[in-house]
Amino acid sequence: MIMRMIGTGSSLPQQIVTNEDLSKIMDTSDEWISSRTGIKERHLAKEETTASMSVEAGERALRNAGIKAEEIDLIIVATITGDYITPSAACEVQAGLGAGRAVAFDINAACSGFMFALHTAYAYLQSGIYKTALVIGAETLSKIMDWSDRSTCVLFGDGAGAAVVRVCEKETKEKGNGRGLLAFEQGTDGFRGKVLACEGRKNRNPLIQNSFVPSYVNMDGQEVYKFAVCTVPASILRVLDEADVSVEDIKYFVLHQANIRIIQSVAKRLNVDVEKFPVSLDHCGNVSAASVPILLDEMNQKGMLARGDKIVMSGFGGGLTWASAVIEW
Ligand code: UT7
């Protein structure tokens, strides 16, 4: 069975906020943000919502795949910033796209969310339950940022990315023919979860004395950094081993876009030219679950992905969570 990614799409808010813009409203500088992270600017939502960007990214992915909304069996949205607790963002996407046949639900795995959602979709496809899935990573992180905490709020952005994955029954599994998913692995470490946290709403039951203080994203950046540079290369090596593919055979390493120094460190640890690690964080910032599919769509739109190319994708972040995959385009 070949499970192939047949289309991608993305959507970013119109408003672009540069480091220079931020330095006018808080004690920061382009020099600090650029040198510590590689981020130059990010898109921040004004009118856009997690659902509206998800629908737009989904529409573009369907157009790119050349399929209609009625053909989708499954919609999974990975997000930690849905517009509602219920309905899920995925149910909103179902209605927005008119995907009447689909079943839809959300996944919360923070910055690894798209990868977890992709793996879940692959599992449904592999089991024969569904044939076509729309997988979306979408975030409006600006609404859960503590805008008085310069150590976190300058890092993140808003946006959505989508991919259509489908069982391609008539295609053969010959080498070079684009064999789709070759291997996948994912993991979690809930014991260290609080190093990157955003509390949910408090219980306001009248029987409980509880003054409500909304909570925003809180991160021990250095702990997350250490986690990322150790976990990601190890995860990539495991998944390559499982796929029986060497590091040298990989055309691109599509990583979660958190910090250019993390990407450089992973490249160094894998002994791979950093040129093989495409980047979108310079103009998108860290878009959590949306970063991998946005980057993938940018690469697809630029014509960087050819049939048979082997690609590694890897996400990591809150939970703590991580996930990597090797696919043949
Ligand atoms: O997507 C989820 C996964 N998240 C990540 O992967 C994030 C991983 N962590 C990181 O990328 C980095 O740890 C950060 C970019 C978050 C921080 O970089 P750092 O090199 O670890 O900086 P730091 O936290 O050690 O801060 C260094 C200094 C501090 O000042 P002092 O105490 O040395 O005087 C901070 O107060 O930089 C200061 N600082 C800032 N200065 C200007 C922190 N934020 C800012 C800022 N502008 N925005």
Tab-separated table of C-alpha atoms and ligand atoms in Angstrom:
chain	number	residue	atom	x	y	z
A	1	MET	CA	0.000	0.000	0.000
A	2	ILE	CA	1.337	3.467	-0.912
A	3	MET	CA	0.229	6.403	1.232
A	4	ARG	CA	1.235	9.552	-0.577
A	5	MET	CA	1.035	13.242	0.190
A	6	ILE	CA	-0.776	14.479	-2.911
A	7	GLY	CA	-1.301	18.179	-2.133
A	8	THR	CA	-0.260	20.967	0.222
A	9	GLY	CA	-1.570	24.413	1.120
A	10	SER	CA	-1.015	27.154	3.662
A	11	SER	CA	-2.465	30.401	4.919
A	12	LEU	CA	-0.816	33.252	6.813
A	13	PRO	CA	-2.415	36.337	8.363
A	14	GLN	CA	-2.064	39.524	6.323
A	15	GLN	CA	-0.396	41.514	9.081
A	16	ILE	CA	3.417	41.227	9.110
A	17	VAL	CA	5.172	42.321	12.303
A	18	THR	CA	8.940	42.825	12.076
A	19	ASN	CA	11.457	42.668	14.923
A	20	GLU	CA	11.815	46.413	14.483
A	21	ASP	CA	8.045	46.809	15.032
A	22	LEU	CA	8.288	44.794	18.272
A	23	SER	CA	11.237	46.854	19.505
A	24	LYS	CA	8.910	49.888	19.453
A	25	ILE	CA	6.475	48.316	21.912
A	26	MET	CA	8.791	46.317	24.216
A	27	ASP	CA	12.368	46.156	25.436
A	28	THR	CA	13.867	44.080	22.622
A	29	SER	CA	15.840	44.550	19.415
A	30	ASP	CA	16.186	43.128	15.931
A	31	GLU	CA	19.796	42.325	16.852
A	32	TRP	CA	18.775	40.154	19.856
A	33	ILE	CA	15.924	38.328	18.116
A	34	SER	CA	17.813	37.747	14.836
A	35	SER	CA	21.055	36.590	16.429
A	36	ARG	CA	19.417	34.342	19.064
A	37	THR	CA	16.712	32.815	16.866
A	38	GLY	CA	17.029	33.692	13.152
A	39	ILE	CA	13.530	35.207	13.220
A	40	LYS	CA	13.123	38.515	11.317
A	41	GLU	CA	9.352	38.846	11.160
A	42	ARG	CA	6.145	36.937	11.800
A	43	HIS	CA	2.496	37.088	10.700
A	44	LEU	CA	0.071	37.950	13.502
A	45	ALA	CA	-3.682	37.535	13.170
A	46	LYS	CA	-6.057	40.496	13.178
A	47	GLU	CA	-9.259	39.239	11.584
A	48	GLU	CA	-7.981	35.718	10.935
A	49	THR	CA	-8.841	32.844	13.254
A	50	THR	CA	-7.485	29.334	13.636
A	51	ALA	CA	-10.529	28.033	11.735
A	52	SER	CA	-10.434	30.622	8.939
A	53	MET	CA	-6.742	29.972	8.264
A	54	SER	CA	-7.298	26.209	8.470
A	55	VAL	CA	-10.103	26.391	5.922
A	56	GLU	CA	-8.011	28.517	3.558
A	57	ALA	CA	-4.981	26.220	3.888
A	58	GLY	CA	-7.268	23.204	3.410
A	59	GLU	CA	-8.874	24.689	0.278
A	60	ARG	CA	-5.449	25.343	-1.202
A	61	ALA	CA	-4.265	21.813	-0.382
A	62	LEU	CA	-7.362	20.318	-2.043
A	63	ARG	CA	-6.801	22.497	-5.126
A	64	ASN	CA	-3.153	21.474	-5.222
A	65	ALA	CA	-4.181	17.800	-4.931
A	66	GLY	CA	-6.871	18.227	-7.597
A	67	ILE	CA	-9.600	16.711	-5.439
A	68	LYS	CA	-12.966	17.883	-4.123
A	69	ALA	CA	-13.993	18.350	-0.483
A	70	GLU	CA	-16.533	15.501	-0.788
A	71	GLU	CA	-13.665	13.095	-1.414
A	72	ILE	CA	-12.191	13.631	2.074
A	73	ASP	CA	-12.874	10.839	4.578
A	74	LEU	CA	-10.958	12.276	7.514
A	75	ILE	CA	-9.985	15.759	8.718
A	76	ILE	CA	-7.496	16.130	11.555
A	77	VAL	CA	-6.453	19.561	12.812
A	78	ALA	CA	-3.442	19.792	15.104
A	79	THR	CA	-3.736	22.884	17.254
A	80	ILE	CA	-3.402	24.222	20.790
A	81	THR	CA	-5.263	27.406	19.880
A	82	GLY	CA	-8.648	26.364	18.533
A	83	ASP	CA	-11.243	29.134	18.481
A	84	TYR	CA	-13.619	27.055	20.595
A	85	ILE	CA	-13.155	24.306	23.127
A	86	THR	CA	-16.042	22.752	21.264
A	87	PRO	CA	-16.709	22.509	18.342
A	88	SER	CA	-13.223	21.381	17.384
A	89	ALA	CA	-11.271	23.285	14.760
A	90	ALA	CA	-11.559	20.192	12.547
A	91	CYS	CA	-15.368	20.271	12.744
A	92	GLU	CA	-15.243	23.943	11.772
A	93	VAL	CA	-13.036	23.011	8.813
A	94	GLN	CA	-15.478	20.293	7.784
A	95	ALA	CA	-18.283	22.866	7.670
A	96	GLY	CA	-16.091	25.538	6.046
A	97	LEU	CA	-14.971	23.225	3.260
A	98	GLY	CA	-18.306	21.445	2.842
A	99	ALA	CA	-16.631	18.090	3.447
A	100	GLY	CA	-19.884	16.316	4.250
A	101	ARG	CA	-18.506	12.763	4.150
A	102	ALA	CA	-15.566	13.406	6.454
A	103	VAL	CA	-15.145	12.658	10.136
A	104	ALA	CA	-13.246	15.431	11.908
A	105	PHE	CA	-11.339	15.853	15.170
A	106	ASP	CA	-8.432	17.779	16.703
A	107	ILE	CA	-5.120	16.648	18.136
A	108	ASN	CA	-3.077	18.477	20.770
A	109	ALA	CA	0.622	17.698	20.581
A	110	ALA	CA	1.824	21.335	20.508
A	111	CYS	CA	4.722	21.868	18.087
A	112	SER	CA	4.767	18.174	17.122
A	113	GLY	CA	1.031	18.343	16.436
A	114	PHE	CA	1.129	18.161	12.647
A	115	MET	CA	3.402	15.126	12.790
A	116	PHE	CA	1.155	13.372	15.322
A	117	ALA	CA	-1.893	14.187	13.186
A	118	LEU	CA	-0.125	12.913	10.084
A	119	HIS	CA	0.776	9.682	11.817
A	120	THR	CA	-2.804	9.243	13.010
A	121	ALA	CA	-4.046	9.772	9.454
A	122	TYR	CA	-1.520	7.253	8.108
A	123	ALA	CA	-2.698	4.709	10.697
A	124	TYR	CA	-6.327	5.111	9.567
A	125	LEU	CA	-5.256	4.843	5.927
A	126	GLN	CA	-3.068	1.829	6.568
A	127	SER	CA	-5.881	0.029	8.387
A	128	GLY	CA	-8.128	0.484	5.356
A	129	ILE	CA	-10.731	2.474	7.318
A	130	TYR	CA	-10.257	5.617	5.217
A	131	LYS	CA	-8.646	6.454	1.877
A	132	THR	CA	-8.203	10.222	1.866
A	133	ALA	CA	-7.274	12.494	4.753
A	134	LEU	CA	-6.784	16.229	5.140
A	135	VAL	CA	-4.206	16.956	7.839
A	136	ILE	CA	-3.829	20.515	9.092
A	137	GLY	CA	-1.559	22.270	11.587
A	138	ALA	CA	-2.965	25.656	12.606
A	139	GLU	CA	-2.280	28.173	15.344
A	140	THR	CA	-3.239	31.637	16.516
A	141	LEU	CA	-0.494	31.695	19.123
A	142	SER	CA	-0.648	35.469	19.504
A	143	LYS	CA	-3.766	35.043	21.645
A	144	ILE	CA	-2.009	32.834	24.233
A	145	MET	CA	1.221	34.842	24.431
A	146	ASP	CA	2.149	36.851	27.494
A	147	TRP	CA	2.888	40.104	25.671
A	148	SER	CA	4.725	41.405	28.724
A	149	ASP	CA	7.228	38.488	28.530
A	150	ARG	CA	9.760	39.395	25.847
A	151	SER	CA	11.513	36.022	26.201
A	152	THR	CA	8.531	34.199	24.637
A	153	CYS	CA	6.259	36.605	22.755
A	154	VAL	CA	8.873	37.586	20.149
A	155	LEU	CA	9.340	33.951	19.100
A	156	PHE	CA	5.911	32.926	17.898
A	157	GLY	CA	3.649	33.615	14.907
A	158	ASP	CA	0.237	32.661	13.523
A	159	GLY	CA	-0.698	30.594	10.466
A	160	ALA	CA	-1.902	27.271	9.080
A	161	GLY	CA	-0.544	24.562	6.793
A	162	ALA	CA	-2.314	21.573	5.297
A	163	ALA	CA	-1.579	18.361	3.440
A	164	VAL	CA	-3.793	15.828	1.682
A	165	VAL	CA	-2.689	12.226	2.169
A	166	ARG	CA	-4.217	9.410	0.183
A	167	VAL	CA	-3.916	5.700	-0.390
A	168	CYS	CA	-2.754	5.365	-4.008
A	169	GLU	CA	-3.863	1.821	-4.774
A	170	LYS	CA	-2.925	1.587	-8.433
A	171	GLU	CA	0.689	2.663	-7.978
A	172	THR	CA	3.492	0.160	-7.554
A	173	LYS	CA	5.971	0.257	-4.726
A	174	GLU	CA	9.051	0.356	-6.926
A	175	LYS	CA	12.075	2.347	-5.891
A	176	GLY	CA	12.151	5.870	-7.326
A	177	ASN	CA	8.436	5.797	-7.961
A	178	GLY	CA	7.683	7.745	-4.774
A	179	ARG	CA	6.806	5.166	-2.178
A	180	GLY	CA	5.102	7.626	0.173
A	181	LEU	CA	5.540	6.958	3.882
A	182	LEU	CA	8.646	4.870	4.585
A	183	ALA	CA	8.871	5.124	8.385
A	184	PHE	CA	7.504	7.046	11.332
A	185	GLU	CA	8.254	7.383	15.014
A	186	GLN	CA	6.901	9.548	17.799
A	187	GLY	CA	7.396	9.968	21.520
A	188	THR	CA	6.381	11.937	24.577
A	189	ASP	CA	7.940	12.830	27.914
A	190	GLY	CA	5.177	14.090	30.172
A	191	PHE	CA	7.564	14.116	33.127
A	192	ARG	CA	9.235	17.277	31.820
A	193	GLY	CA	6.072	18.831	30.400
A	194	LYS	CA	5.985	21.957	32.518
A	195	VAL	CA	9.092	23.433	30.863
A	196	LEU	CA	6.726	24.655	28.130
A	197	ALA	CA	3.230	25.215	29.441
A	198	CYS	CA	0.043	27.210	29.041
A	199	GLU	CA	-2.579	26.501	31.682
A	200	GLY	CA	-6.218	25.961	30.690
A	201	ARG	CA	-9.148	27.798	32.210
A	202	LYS	CA	-9.655	27.642	35.967
A	203	ASN	CA	-12.667	26.067	37.640
A	204	ARG	CA	-15.117	28.870	38.494
A	205	ASN	CA	-17.640	26.627	40.193
A	206	PRO	CA	-19.341	28.904	42.780
A	207	LEU	CA	-18.604	26.352	45.518
A	208	ILE	CA	-14.874	26.996	45.065
A	209	GLN	CA	-13.092	30.179	46.140
A	210	ASN	CA	-11.068	30.909	43.048
A	211	SER	CA	-10.049	34.223	41.586
A	212	PHE	CA	-9.583	33.758	37.859
A	213	VAL	CA	-6.199	34.717	36.423
A	214	PRO	CA	-5.805	33.840	32.758
A	215	SER	CA	-2.614	31.955	31.995
A	216	TYR	CA	-0.338	32.436	29.005
A	217	VAL	CA	2.599	30.577	27.471
A	218	ASN	CA	5.460	30.072	29.850
A	219	MET	CA	8.709	28.486	28.654
A	220	ASP	CA	12.071	27.554	30.080
A	221	GLY	CA	13.760	28.238	26.758
A	222	GLN	CA	17.108	26.701	27.622
A	223	GLU	CA	15.576	23.418	28.845
A	224	VAL	CA	13.479	23.152	25.677
A	225	TYR	CA	16.558	23.992	23.617
A	226	LYS	CA	18.595	21.193	25.246
A	227	PHE	CA	15.689	18.765	24.812
A	228	ALA	CA	15.418	19.649	21.103
A	229	VAL	CA	19.096	19.361	20.169
A	230	CYS	CA	19.402	15.956	21.891
A	231	THR	CA	16.053	14.416	20.955
A	232	VAL	CA	15.628	15.467	17.323
A	233	PRO	CA	18.861	14.002	15.840
A	234	ALA	CA	18.316	10.739	17.764
A	235	SER	CA	14.726	10.512	16.537
A	236	ILE	CA	15.788	11.199	12.941
A	237	LEU	CA	18.493	8.530	13.081
A	238	ARG	CA	16.010	5.967	14.454
A	239	VAL	CA	13.454	6.661	11.756
A	240	LEU	CA	16.104	6.549	9.011
A	241	ASP	CA	17.303	3.229	10.371
A	242	GLU	CA	13.760	1.867	10.312
A	243	ALA	CA	13.293	3.063	6.742
A	244	ASP	CA	16.685	1.583	5.785
A	245	VAL	CA	17.665	4.930	4.286
A	246	SER	CA	20.998	6.683	4.906
A	247	VAL	CA	21.384	10.325	5.965
A	248	GLU	CA	23.099	11.022	2.626
A	249	ASP	CA	20.013	9.833	0.703
A	250	ILE	CA	17.823	12.563	2.215
A	251	LYS	CA	17.217	15.583	0.000
A	252	TYR	CA	15.632	17.798	2.659
A	253	PHE	CA	15.207	17.800	6.421
A	254	VAL	CA	11.960	19.655	7.167
A	255	LEU	CA	12.157	20.524	10.856
A	256	HIS	CA	9.844	22.312	13.232
A	257	GLN	CA	10.860	25.963	12.988
A	258	ALA	CA	11.706	27.110	16.516
A	259	ASN	CA	15.218	28.486	16.323
A	260	ILE	CA	17.868	28.579	13.567
A	261	ARG	CA	20.473	27.533	16.154
A	262	ILE	CA	18.519	24.328	16.851
A	263	ILE	CA	18.409	23.606	13.111
A	264	GLN	CA	22.157	24.258	12.774
A	265	SER	CA	22.892	22.044	15.764
A	266	VAL	CA	20.793	19.166	14.375
A	267	ALA	CA	22.546	19.509	10.999
A	268	LYS	CA	25.922	19.392	12.734
A	269	ARG	CA	25.018	16.370	14.859
A	270	LEU	CA	23.804	14.508	11.763
A	271	ASN	CA	26.892	15.680	9.833
A	272	VAL	CA	24.650	17.065	7.083
A	273	ASP	CA	25.080	20.323	5.135
A	274	VAL	CA	22.736	22.887	6.709
A	275	GLU	CA	21.663	23.821	3.154
A	276	LYS	CA	19.538	20.665	3.248
A	277	PHE	CA	17.446	22.223	6.031
A	278	PRO	CA	14.955	24.655	4.446
A	279	VAL	CA	13.861	27.521	6.684
A	280	SER	CA	10.665	29.527	7.096
A	281	LEU	CA	11.192	30.814	10.636
A	282	ASP	CA	12.864	33.978	9.313
A	283	HIS	CA	9.504	35.210	7.965
A	284	CYS	CA	7.006	33.119	10.013
A	285	GLY	CA	8.565	32.777	13.455
A	286	ASN	CA	7.620	29.674	15.416
A	287	VAL	CA	4.092	28.650	14.368
A	288	SER	CA	3.997	25.510	16.543
A	289	ALA	CA	1.864	22.802	14.867
A	290	ALA	CA	1.665	24.839	11.651
A	291	SER	CA	5.390	25.254	11.064
A	292	VAL	CA	6.160	21.935	9.331
A	293	PRO	CA	3.175	22.012	6.905
A	294	ILE	CA	3.710	25.717	6.088
A	295	LEU	CA	7.350	25.027	5.246
A	296	LEU	CA	6.415	21.914	3.260
A	297	ASP	CA	3.896	23.937	1.247
A	298	GLU	CA	6.430	26.683	0.553
A	299	MET	CA	8.849	24.033	-0.744
A	300	ASN	CA	6.120	22.426	-2.838
A	301	GLN	CA	5.059	25.774	-4.328
A	302	LYS	CA	8.687	26.549	-5.205
A	303	GLY	CA	8.958	23.214	-7.054
A	304	MET	CA	11.609	21.890	-4.642
A	305	LEU	CA	9.942	18.477	-4.278
A	306	ALA	CA	10.195	15.950	-7.105
A	307	ARG	CA	8.717	12.469	-7.303
A	308	GLY	CA	11.056	10.004	-5.592
A	309	ASP	CA	12.815	12.577	-3.374
A	310	LYS	CA	13.366	11.306	0.147
A	311	ILE	CA	12.465	13.796	2.859
A	312	VAL	CA	12.700	13.748	6.628
A	313	MET	CA	10.119	15.685	8.649
A	314	SER	CA	10.539	16.225	12.359
A	315	GLY	CA	8.540	18.074	15.015
A	316	PHE	CA	9.314	18.700	18.681
A	317	GLY	CA	7.995	20.812	21.532
A	318	GLY	CA	5.395	21.110	24.257
A	319	GLY	CA	4.331	17.987	26.105
A	320	LEU	CA	7.198	17.276	25.754
A	321	THR	CA	6.619	15.647	22.381
A	322	TRP	CA	8.562	14.707	19.276
A	323	ALA	CA	7.895	12.876	16.024
A	324	SER	CA	9.814	12.162	12.833
A	325	ALA	CA	8.972	10.617	9.486
A	326	VAL	CA	10.764	9.607	6.308
A	327	ILE	CA	8.698	9.909	3.164
A	328	GLU	CA	9.396	9.447	-0.508
A	329	TRP	CA	7.586	12.217	-2.373
B	1	UT7	O1	8.444	25.411	19.595
B	1	UT7	C1	8.577	24.942	20.883
B	1	UT7	C2	9.952	24.677	21.163
B	1	UT7	N1	10.612	25.862	21.629
B	1	UT7	C3	11.901	25.997	21.438
B	1	UT7	O2	12.501	25.178	20.798
B	1	UT7	C4	12.627	27.163	22.092
B	1	UT7	C5	14.014	26.723	22.510
B	1	UT7	N2	14.754	27.771	23.155
B	1	UT7	C6	15.307	28.820	22.497
B	1	UT7	O3	15.158	28.914	21.292
B	1	UT7	C7	16.135	29.809	23.254
B	1	UT7	O4	16.378	29.309	24.563
B	1	UT7	C8	15.482	31.215	23.349
B	1	UT7	C9	15.505	31.871	21.976
B	1	UT7	C10	14.057	31.096	23.856
B	1	UT7	C11	16.278	32.096	24.305
B	1	UT7	O5	17.618	32.174	23.904
B	1	UT7	P1	18.772	32.064	24.994
B	1	UT7	O6	20.038	32.207	24.269
B	1	UT7	O7	18.539	30.785	25.745
B	1	UT7	O8	18.532	33.346	25.888
B	1	UT7	P2	18.255	33.432	27.456
B	1	UT7	O9	16.875	32.969	27.768
B	1	UT7	O10	19.394	32.805	28.176
B	1	UT7	O11	18.325	34.996	27.689
B	1	UT7	C12	19.557	35.697	27.571
B	1	UT7	C13	19.338	37.155	27.892
B	1	UT7	C14	18.653	37.395	29.221
B	1	UT7	O12	19.228	38.541	29.794
B	1	UT7	P3	20.340	38.407	30.968
B	1	UT7	O13	19.646	37.680	32.084
B	1	UT7	O14	21.461	37.620	30.350
B	1	UT7	O15	20.673	39.827	31.259
B	1	UT7	C15	17.238	37.730	28.843
B	1	UT7	O16	16.602	38.567	29.778
B	1	UT7	O17	18.504	37.750	26.887
B	1	UT7	C16	17.422	38.460	27.541
B	1	UT7	N3	16.252	38.419	26.660
B	1	UT7	C17	16.007	39.347	25.722
B	1	UT7	N4	16.669	40.456	25.363
B	1	UT7	C18	16.139	41.179	24.349
B	1	UT7	C19	15.298	37.474	26.623
B	1	UT7	N5	14.426	37.776	25.661
B	1	UT7	C20	14.837	38.914	25.089
B	1	UT7	C21	14.340	39.724	24.029
B	1	UT7	N6	15.030	40.836	23.701
B	1	UT7	N7	13.234	39.389	23.345
